[in-house]
Amino acid sequence: MRIEADRGKCDGLGMCEAMAPDFFEVGEDGTVVVLDERPGEEHRQDLAAAVDACPVLALKLT
Amino acid sequence: MTLVVVGASLAGLRAVEAARRTGYRGRVVLVGAEEHLPYDRPPLSKAFLATGGPVAVEPFHSEEVLREVLGVELMLGAPAEGLDIGAREVTVAGTAVRYDALVIATGATARTLPGARTLRTAEDAVAVRAALDRGARTVVIGAGFIGSEVASAARARGLPVTIVEAAAVPLARAVGETAGAALAGLHHEAGTELRLGTEVTGVTEDGVHLAGGEVLPADLVVAGIGAVPATGWLEGSGLVLHERDRGVVCDATLSAGAPGVYAAGDVAHVANPLFDGHLRLEHWTNAAEQGAAAARHALDPASARPLEAVPYFWSDWYGHRIQFVGTPVADEVVTAGDTTLYRRGDRLVGALTVDRPREIMKHRRRIATGAAWADALAFAGTA
Ligand SMILES: Cc1cc2nc3c(=O)[nH]c(=O)nc-3n(C[C@H](O)[C@H](O)[C@H](O)COP(=O)(O)OP(=O)(O)OC[C@H]3O[C@@H](n4cnc5c(N)ncnc54)[C@H](O)[C@@H]3O)c2cc1C
Ligand code: SF4
């Protein structure tokens, strides 16, 4: 599984970090940093929730 | 099995999406008073009012995606008129729509003031934007978040703007007095005139009339004076509506107290185990999270669990990002630079930041886990 973040779209609202703090963090510049781009399958549910929480649809799971 | 969702905005859309994500294959009917497909409101007072911003309000999804991918039957431009909890029917445009599961997501309607515009819908945003494009001299009534964002948009275009606010400190209910006063400073810095403790007696062609007799000339008058739950259609249904504002009273699982009926978003007063009491929030994240949960719970009541979300909202003024988590109702408020922390007993219960995007979600997690006040102060001091 791969997390793709479109940092151009990201508005830095931090919802992904709120849902899955082990995988996302909003950086100093106000855009998201993906902490682990290739997480294990067991995290799919948490990650799906974080992807869905993004107000500007900047995240994708592939 | 039929899931009916009333209210085709953020909470309603998230309800529909969550229903499909759980694997539910049954009928889904989405009822909306507006003609539009579901669209997002926060940009209406931000990007949409900027010069060179988007010209049209884009929906979250195309009609094709809603119908074909999400399998939603749309009833738009058709407000629900009544609810019969015994027969499990919603009346829409004179016809009864039967439900097994119902999500009420009718949100709130802007409080109006004769002669002034509101900013809640796509039409409102188009009108405000057009006035700004014409170089309007603007008076905003109410120094809340939406009014402040309108002022910010006007200043970004170099236009003159005055905010009139009845309270002596703006945003006291939302963020407390200390932080409210600090945020007011952002208006001064940006050249917005802020009239605090000033009552408006009326709006006419000449402008905005103040209690002292003064008239502020204006081409555009925007009232940002709050919103009321859209529950007229639920009067007499047997659901419990809040005595103060008629919002739908729900337990912590979003159940509105009738079989299969759940509520979400701006319309709902929800019991909150973290902050004792019922909270009705008008925040984006709250509507999104509750919409999804309401649909899951309505479809499978046995799975319903209390929500324990920590409230979160953001606002953008003059290029600054304001973020708030938790509650401002506190025993003590401490401000350190761009961070304000709220203490109740020995716990952290709220945090406000200006331009500190890295910190806010960490505060949110601390609040959710009942972090000790001393630890929170130490974190803010070293962050
Ligand atoms: C201009 C603006 C800017 C905002 N900015 C921010 C921000 O920066 N940060 C933040 O956290 N929040 C912000 N918000 C708040 C956020 O947008 C709301 O909390 C959110 O839209 C609530 O969603 P909702 O679906 O509960 O209700 P609503 O968005 O109010 O939607 C309810 C829908 O139900 C429909 N409806 C009403 N009655 C009926 C009926 N009888 N039958 C059928 N349909 C009906 C309405 O037409 C409406 O489309 C902003 C709001 C506005 C207006
Ligand atoms: S939720 Fe979306 S907008 Fe917010 S920080 Fe994460 S990726 Fe960025």
PDB file of C-alpha atoms in Angstrom, chain B residues 113 141-142 163-168 195-203 208-216 225:
ATOM      1  CA  LEU B 113     -31.146  41.425   9.216  1.00  0.00           C
ATOM      2  CA  ILE B 141     -22.281  43.394  11.086  1.00  0.00           C
ATOM      3  CA  GLY B 142     -20.924  40.886  13.585  1.00  0.00           C
ATOM      4  CA  ILE B 163     -16.966  45.733  11.264  1.00  0.00           C
ATOM      5  CA  VAL B 164     -19.668  46.641  13.770  1.00  0.00           C
ATOM      6  CA  GLU B 165     -19.965  44.366  16.782  1.00  0.00           C
ATOM      7  CA  ALA B 166     -22.406  44.646  19.672  1.00  0.00           C
ATOM      8  CA  ALA B 167     -20.173  42.884  22.197  1.00  0.00           C
ATOM      9  CA  ALA B 168     -17.220  44.611  23.835  1.00  0.00           C
ATOM     10  CA  ARG B 195     -16.449  49.224  16.158  1.00  0.00           C
ATOM     11  CA  LEU B 196     -16.944  47.249  19.352  1.00  0.00           C
ATOM     12  CA  GLY B 197     -19.824  47.644  21.792  1.00  0.00           C
ATOM     13  CA  THR B 198     -21.864  49.238  19.030  1.00  0.00           C
ATOM     14  CA  GLU B 199     -25.502  48.417  18.292  1.00  0.00           C
ATOM     15  CA  VAL B 200     -26.972  48.539  14.809  1.00  0.00           C
ATOM     16  CA  THR B 201     -30.510  49.929  14.705  1.00  0.00           C
ATOM     17  CA  GLY B 202     -31.189  49.356  11.025  1.00  0.00           C
ATOM     18  CA  VAL B 203     -29.889  49.222   7.476  1.00  0.00           C
ATOM     19  CA  VAL B 208     -25.856  51.175   8.456  1.00  0.00           C
ATOM     20  CA  HIS B 209     -27.523  53.108  11.260  1.00  0.00           C
ATOM     21  CA  LEU B 210     -25.879  52.932  14.681  1.00  0.00           C
ATOM     22  CA  ALA B 211     -27.543  53.396  18.057  1.00  0.00           C
ATOM     23  CA  GLY B 212     -25.790  56.741  18.616  1.00  0.00           C
ATOM     24  CA  GLY B 213     -27.363  58.143  15.437  1.00  0.00           C
ATOM     25  CA  GLU B 214     -24.301  57.800  13.223  1.00  0.00           C
ATOM     26  CA  VAL B 215     -24.777  56.327   9.735  1.00  0.00           C
ATOM     27  CA  LEU B 216     -21.987  54.319   8.086  1.00  0.00           C
ATOM     28  CA  ILE B 225     -24.731  37.263  13.158  1.00  0.00           C
TER      29      ILE B 225
END
